[in-house]
Amino acid sequence: MHETALAQGLIEVISQEAEKRHAKPIRAKISCGQLNIVNDEVLSFAFEAATQGTRCEGMKLQIEHKALQAECLACNQTFAVDLAGVRCPSCGAENFRLLPDAPLLLEEIEFEEGVDDGEG
Ligand SMILES: [Zn+2]
């Protein structure tokens, strides 16, 4: 399964980072494009399952979907494609080319603070 392999890959990267920092990861944010079909629910489930018994256990995974980008052929403006009506928001032209879909990226990892003095 695509999502399982993906989850394992993410955990590998997060674990390495956690080891470097000697910190426990509590949250990670990834982003992906529209065409790179990732099922949030399946990925979250696979991620949770794959973290069992690792230092990533219990951490949250946040998935952000990035809009497909296009470049206007009239004015070279880059804009997010809105499937409801595709035209350049800058000059109104309907001639554009689609840019490559956003890859799946690990955007950030949040680690547990080592020192916690008092309440906030
Ligand atoms: Zn334009």
mmCIF file with all atom_site columns, C-alpha atoms and ligand atoms in Angstrom:
data_model
loop_
_atom_site.group_PDB
_atom_site.id
_atom_site.type_symbol
_atom_site.label_atom_id
_atom_site.label_alt_id
_atom_site.label_comp_id
_atom_site.label_asym_id
_atom_site.label_entity_id
_atom_site.label_seq_id
_atom_site.pdbx_PDB_ins_code
_atom_site.Cartn_x
_atom_site.Cartn_y
_atom_site.Cartn_z
_atom_site.occupancy
_atom_site.B_iso_or_equiv
_atom_site.pdbx_formal_charge
_atom_site.auth_seq_id
_atom_site.auth_comp_id
_atom_site.auth_asym_id
_atom_site.auth_atom_id
_atom_site.pdbx_PDB_model_num
ATOM   1   C  CA . MET A 1 1   ? 0.000   0.000  0.000   1.00 0.00 ? 1   MET A CA 1
ATOM   2   C  CA . HIS A 1 2   ? 1.147   3.413  -1.045  1.00 0.00 ? 2   HIS A CA 1
ATOM   3   C  CA . GLU A 1 3   ? 0.230   5.104  2.243   1.00 0.00 ? 3   GLU A CA 1
ATOM   4   C  CA . THR A 1 4   ? 1.980   2.513  4.391   1.00 0.00 ? 4   THR A CA 1
ATOM   5   C  CA . ALA A 1 5   ? 5.269   2.946  2.541   1.00 0.00 ? 5   ALA A CA 1
ATOM   6   C  CA . LEU A 1 6   ? 4.822   6.669  2.764   1.00 0.00 ? 6   LEU A CA 1
ATOM   7   C  CA . ALA A 1 7   ? 4.172   6.574  6.509   1.00 0.00 ? 7   ALA A CA 1
ATOM   8   C  CA . GLN A 1 8   ? 7.238   4.423  7.096   1.00 0.00 ? 8   GLN A CA 1
ATOM   9   C  CA . GLY A 1 9   ? 9.383   6.762  5.044   1.00 0.00 ? 9   GLY A CA 1
ATOM   10  C  CA . LEU A 1 10  ? 8.160   9.743  7.045   1.00 0.00 ? 10  LEU A CA 1
ATOM   11  C  CA . ILE A 1 11  ? 8.814   8.046  10.356  1.00 0.00 ? 11  ILE A CA 1
ATOM   12  C  CA . GLU A 1 12  ? 12.315  7.157  9.265   1.00 0.00 ? 12  GLU A CA 1
ATOM   13  C  CA . VAL A 1 13  ? 13.102  10.801 8.522   1.00 0.00 ? 13  VAL A CA 1
ATOM   14  C  CA . ILE A 1 14  ? 11.417  12.039 11.706  1.00 0.00 ? 14  ILE A CA 1
ATOM   15  C  CA . SER A 1 15  ? 13.232  9.458  13.836  1.00 0.00 ? 15  SER A CA 1
ATOM   16  C  CA . GLN A 1 16  ? 16.589  10.503 12.449  1.00 0.00 ? 16  GLN A CA 1
ATOM   17  C  CA . GLU A 1 17  ? 15.815  14.128 13.179  1.00 0.00 ? 17  GLU A CA 1
ATOM   18  C  CA . ALA A 1 18  ? 14.595  13.254 16.672  1.00 0.00 ? 18  ALA A CA 1
ATOM   19  C  CA . GLU A 1 19  ? 17.783  11.357 17.363  1.00 0.00 ? 19  GLU A CA 1
ATOM   20  C  CA . LYS A 1 20  ? 19.910  14.312 16.322  1.00 0.00 ? 20  LYS A CA 1
ATOM   21  C  CA . ARG A 1 21  ? 18.000  16.618 18.639  1.00 0.00 ? 21  ARG A CA 1
ATOM   22  C  CA . HIS A 1 22  ? 17.518  14.123 21.449  1.00 0.00 ? 22  HIS A CA 1
ATOM   23  C  CA . ALA A 1 23  ? 13.902  15.209 21.555  1.00 0.00 ? 23  ALA A CA 1
ATOM   24  C  CA . LYS A 1 24  ? 10.575  13.517 21.271  1.00 0.00 ? 24  LYS A CA 1
ATOM   25  C  CA . PRO A 1 25  ? 8.622   14.485 18.166  1.00 0.00 ? 25  PRO A CA 1
ATOM   26  C  CA . ILE A 1 26  ? 5.027   15.436 18.926  1.00 0.00 ? 26  ILE A CA 1
ATOM   27  C  CA . ARG A 1 27  ? 3.730   16.722 15.616  1.00 0.00 ? 27  ARG A CA 1
ATOM   28  C  CA . ALA A 1 28  ? 4.694   16.712 11.960  1.00 0.00 ? 28  ALA A CA 1
ATOM   29  C  CA . LYS A 1 29  ? 3.267   18.598 9.052   1.00 0.00 ? 29  LYS A CA 1
ATOM   30  C  CA . ILE A 1 30  ? 3.445   17.363 5.499   1.00 0.00 ? 30  ILE A CA 1
ATOM   31  C  CA . SER A 1 31  ? 2.111   18.883 2.331   1.00 0.00 ? 31  SER A CA 1
ATOM   32  C  CA . CYS A 1 32  ? 1.225   17.329 -0.970  1.00 0.00 ? 32  CYS A CA 1
ATOM   33  C  CA . GLY A 1 33  ? -0.252  18.345 -4.283  1.00 0.00 ? 33  GLY A CA 1
ATOM   34  C  CA . GLN A 1 34  ? -3.628  17.614 -5.782  1.00 0.00 ? 34  GLN A CA 1
ATOM   35  C  CA . LEU A 1 35  ? -2.554  14.947 -8.230  1.00 0.00 ? 35  LEU A CA 1
ATOM   36  C  CA . ASN A 1 36  ? -0.427  13.096 -5.763  1.00 0.00 ? 36  ASN A CA 1
ATOM   37  C  CA . ILE A 1 37  ? -3.430  11.336 -4.343  1.00 0.00 ? 37  ILE A CA 1
ATOM   38  C  CA . VAL A 1 38  ? -2.975  10.659 -0.681  1.00 0.00 ? 38  VAL A CA 1
ATOM   39  C  CA . ASN A 1 39  ? -5.902  9.585  1.382   1.00 0.00 ? 39  ASN A CA 1
ATOM   40  C  CA . ASP A 1 40  ? -5.631  11.558 4.629   1.00 0.00 ? 40  ASP A CA 1
ATOM   41  C  CA . GLU A 1 41  ? -7.488  9.037  6.674   1.00 0.00 ? 41  GLU A CA 1
ATOM   42  C  CA . VAL A 1 42  ? -5.569  6.055  5.362   1.00 0.00 ? 42  VAL A CA 1
ATOM   43  C  CA . LEU A 1 43  ? -2.254  7.849  5.745   1.00 0.00 ? 43  LEU A CA 1
ATOM   44  C  CA . SER A 1 44  ? -3.033  8.971  9.305   1.00 0.00 ? 44  SER A CA 1
ATOM   45  C  CA . PHE A 1 45  ? -4.003  5.436  10.189  1.00 0.00 ? 45  PHE A CA 1
ATOM   46  C  CA . ALA A 1 46  ? -0.907  3.945  8.549   1.00 0.00 ? 46  ALA A CA 1
ATOM   47  C  CA . PHE A 1 47  ? 1.243   6.560  10.260  1.00 0.00 ? 47  PHE A CA 1
ATOM   48  C  CA . GLU A 1 48  ? -0.212  5.804  13.655  1.00 0.00 ? 48  GLU A CA 1
ATOM   49  C  CA . ALA A 1 49  ? 0.244   2.079  13.133  1.00 0.00 ? 49  ALA A CA 1
ATOM   50  C  CA . ALA A 1 50  ? 3.824   2.523  11.965  1.00 0.00 ? 50  ALA A CA 1
ATOM   51  C  CA . THR A 1 51  ? 4.767   4.673  14.968  1.00 0.00 ? 51  THR A CA 1
ATOM   52  C  CA . GLN A 1 52  ? 3.870   1.932  17.436  1.00 0.00 ? 52  GLN A CA 1
ATOM   53  C  CA . GLY A 1 53  ? 6.945   1.054  19.423  1.00 0.00 ? 53  GLY A CA 1
ATOM   54  C  CA . THR A 1 54  ? 9.053   3.842  17.939  1.00 0.00 ? 54  THR A CA 1
ATOM   55  C  CA . ARG A 1 55  ? 10.012  7.150  19.481  1.00 0.00 ? 55  ARG A CA 1
ATOM   56  C  CA . CYS A 1 56  ? 7.385   8.726  17.232  1.00 0.00 ? 56  CYS A CA 1
ATOM   57  C  CA . GLU A 1 57  ? 4.561   6.914  18.970  1.00 0.00 ? 57  GLU A CA 1
ATOM   58  C  CA . GLY A 1 58  ? 1.639   9.186  19.809  1.00 0.00 ? 58  GLY A CA 1
ATOM   59  C  CA . MET A 1 59  ? 2.665   12.030 17.556  1.00 0.00 ? 59  MET A CA 1
ATOM   60  C  CA . LYS A 1 60  ? 0.200   13.829 15.335  1.00 0.00 ? 60  LYS A CA 1
ATOM   61  C  CA . LEU A 1 61  ? 0.385   14.062 11.594  1.00 0.00 ? 61  LEU A CA 1
ATOM   62  C  CA . GLN A 1 62  ? -1.028  17.079 9.830   1.00 0.00 ? 62  GLN A CA 1
ATOM   63  C  CA . ILE A 1 63  ? -1.616  16.914 6.087   1.00 0.00 ? 63  ILE A CA 1
ATOM   64  C  CA . GLU A 1 64  ? -1.912  19.993 3.953   1.00 0.00 ? 64  GLU A CA 1
ATOM   65  C  CA . HIS A 1 65  ? -3.114  19.797 0.366   1.00 0.00 ? 65  HIS A CA 1
ATOM   66  C  CA . LYS A 1 66  ? -1.591  22.339 -1.936  1.00 0.00 ? 66  LYS A CA 1
ATOM   67  C  CA . ALA A 1 67  ? -3.567  23.716 -4.841  1.00 0.00 ? 67  ALA A CA 1
ATOM   68  C  CA . LEU A 1 68  ? -2.380  22.956 -8.319  1.00 0.00 ? 68  LEU A CA 1
ATOM   69  C  CA . GLN A 1 69  ? -0.418  25.880 -9.747  1.00 0.00 ? 69  GLN A CA 1
ATOM   70  C  CA . ALA A 1 70  ? -0.580  27.253 -13.249 1.00 0.00 ? 70  ALA A CA 1
ATOM   71  C  CA . GLU A 1 71  ? 1.361   29.856 -15.133 1.00 0.00 ? 71  GLU A CA 1
ATOM   72  C  CA . CYS A 1 72  ? -0.441  32.387 -17.304 1.00 0.00 ? 72  CYS A CA 1
ATOM   73  C  CA . LEU A 1 73  ? 0.882   32.438 -20.865 1.00 0.00 ? 73  LEU A CA 1
ATOM   74  C  CA . ALA A 1 74  ? -0.130  36.059 -21.311 1.00 0.00 ? 74  ALA A CA 1
ATOM   75  C  CA . CYS A 1 75  ? 1.476   37.702 -18.278 1.00 0.00 ? 75  CYS A CA 1
ATOM   76  C  CA . ASN A 1 76  ? 3.532   34.889 -16.708 1.00 0.00 ? 76  ASN A CA 1
ATOM   77  C  CA . GLN A 1 77  ? 1.708   35.233 -13.424 1.00 0.00 ? 77  GLN A CA 1
ATOM   78  C  CA . THR A 1 78  ? 1.663   32.068 -11.334 1.00 0.00 ? 78  THR A CA 1
ATOM   79  C  CA . PHE A 1 79  ? -1.625  31.299 -9.655  1.00 0.00 ? 79  PHE A CA 1
ATOM   80  C  CA . ALA A 1 80  ? -3.484  28.537 -7.864  1.00 0.00 ? 80  ALA A CA 1
ATOM   81  C  CA . VAL A 1 81  ? -5.867  26.684 -10.122 1.00 0.00 ? 81  VAL A CA 1
ATOM   82  C  CA . ASP A 1 82  ? -9.455  26.947 -9.044  1.00 0.00 ? 82  ASP A CA 1
ATOM   83  C  CA . LEU A 1 83  ? -11.368 24.197 -10.777 1.00 0.00 ? 83  LEU A CA 1
ATOM   84  C  CA . ALA A 1 84  ? -14.555 26.247 -10.671 1.00 0.00 ? 84  ALA A CA 1
ATOM   85  C  CA . GLY A 1 85  ? -13.279 28.676 -13.285 1.00 0.00 ? 85  GLY A CA 1
ATOM   86  C  CA . VAL A 1 86  ? -9.744  28.702 -14.507 1.00 0.00 ? 86  VAL A CA 1
ATOM   87  C  CA . ARG A 1 87  ? -8.381  32.010 -15.658 1.00 0.00 ? 87  ARG A CA 1
ATOM   88  C  CA . CYS A 1 88  ? -5.504  34.200 -14.686 1.00 0.00 ? 88  CYS A CA 1
ATOM   89  C  CA . PRO A 1 89  ? -6.517  36.304 -11.671 1.00 0.00 ? 89  PRO A CA 1
ATOM   90  C  CA . SER A 1 90  ? -4.075  38.950 -12.784 1.00 0.00 ? 90  SER A CA 1
ATOM   91  C  CA . CYS A 1 91  ? -5.021  39.630 -16.422 1.00 0.00 ? 91  CYS A CA 1
ATOM   92  C  CA . GLY A 1 92  ? -8.044  37.392 -16.982 1.00 0.00 ? 92  GLY A CA 1
ATOM   93  C  CA . ALA A 1 93  ? -6.427  35.360 -19.773 1.00 0.00 ? 93  ALA A CA 1
ATOM   94  C  CA . GLU A 1 94  ? -7.531  31.776 -20.150 1.00 0.00 ? 94  GLU A CA 1
ATOM   95  C  CA . ASN A 1 95  ? -4.298  30.605 -21.712 1.00 0.00 ? 95  ASN A CA 1
ATOM   96  C  CA . PHE A 1 96  ? -2.078  28.981 -19.165 1.00 0.00 ? 96  PHE A CA 1
ATOM   97  C  CA . ARG A 1 97  ? 0.012   25.933 -18.587 1.00 0.00 ? 97  ARG A CA 1
ATOM   98  C  CA . LEU A 1 98  ? -0.184  23.734 -15.550 1.00 0.00 ? 98  LEU A CA 1
ATOM   99  C  CA . LEU A 1 99  ? 2.929   23.615 -13.447 1.00 0.00 ? 99  LEU A CA 1
ATOM   100 C  CA . PRO A 1 100 ? 4.189   20.347 -11.982 1.00 0.00 ? 100 PRO A CA 1
ATOM   101 C  CA . ASP A 1 101 ? 2.136   19.203 -9.062  1.00 0.00 ? 101 ASP A CA 1
ATOM   102 C  CA . ALA A 1 102 ? 3.558   19.872 -5.609  1.00 0.00 ? 102 ALA A CA 1
ATOM   103 C  CA . PRO A 1 103 ? 5.572   16.905 -4.353  1.00 0.00 ? 103 PRO A CA 1
ATOM   104 C  CA . LEU A 1 104 ? 4.943   15.315 -1.041  1.00 0.00 ? 104 LEU A CA 1
ATOM   105 C  CA . LEU A 1 105 ? 7.031   17.261 1.425   1.00 0.00 ? 105 LEU A CA 1
ATOM   106 C  CA . LEU A 1 106 ? 7.783   16.976 5.083   1.00 0.00 ? 106 LEU A CA 1
ATOM   107 C  CA . GLU A 1 107 ? 7.333   20.615 6.029   1.00 0.00 ? 107 GLU A CA 1
ATOM   108 C  CA . GLU A 1 108 ? 8.025   20.701 9.718   1.00 0.00 ? 108 GLU A CA 1
ATOM   109 C  CA . ILE A 1 109 ? 8.478   18.585 12.783  1.00 0.00 ? 109 ILE A CA 1
ATOM   110 C  CA . GLU A 1 110 ? 7.565   19.844 16.209  1.00 0.00 ? 110 GLU A CA 1
ATOM   111 C  CA . PHE A 1 111 ? 9.473   18.480 19.171  1.00 0.00 ? 111 PHE A CA 1
ATOM   112 C  CA . GLU A 1 112 ? 8.561   18.339 22.796  1.00 0.00 ? 112 GLU A CA 1
ATOM   113 C  CA . GLU A 1 113 ? 10.206  21.103 24.787  1.00 0.00 ? 113 GLU A CA 1
ATOM   114 C  CA . GLY A 1 114 ? 12.925  19.728 26.992  1.00 0.00 ? 114 GLY A CA 1
ATOM   115 C  CA . VAL A 1 115 ? 12.445  22.170 29.835  1.00 0.00 ? 115 VAL A CA 1
ATOM   116 C  CA . ASP A 1 116 ? 9.076   23.096 31.157  1.00 0.00 ? 116 ASP A CA 1
ATOM   117 C  CA . ASP A 1 117 ? 9.125   25.329 34.176  1.00 0.00 ? 117 ASP A CA 1
ATOM   118 C  CA . GLY A 1 118 ? 5.785   26.166 35.665  1.00 0.00 ? 118 GLY A CA 1
ATOM   119 C  CA . GLU A 1 119 ? 2.514   26.535 33.941  1.00 0.00 ? 119 GLU A CA 1
ATOM   120 C  CA . GLY A 1 120 ? 1.638   28.799 31.091  1.00 0.00 ? 120 GLY A CA 1
HETATM 121 ZN ZN . ZN  B 2 .   ? -2.225  36.618 -16.848 1.00 0.00 ? 1   ZN  B ZN 1
#
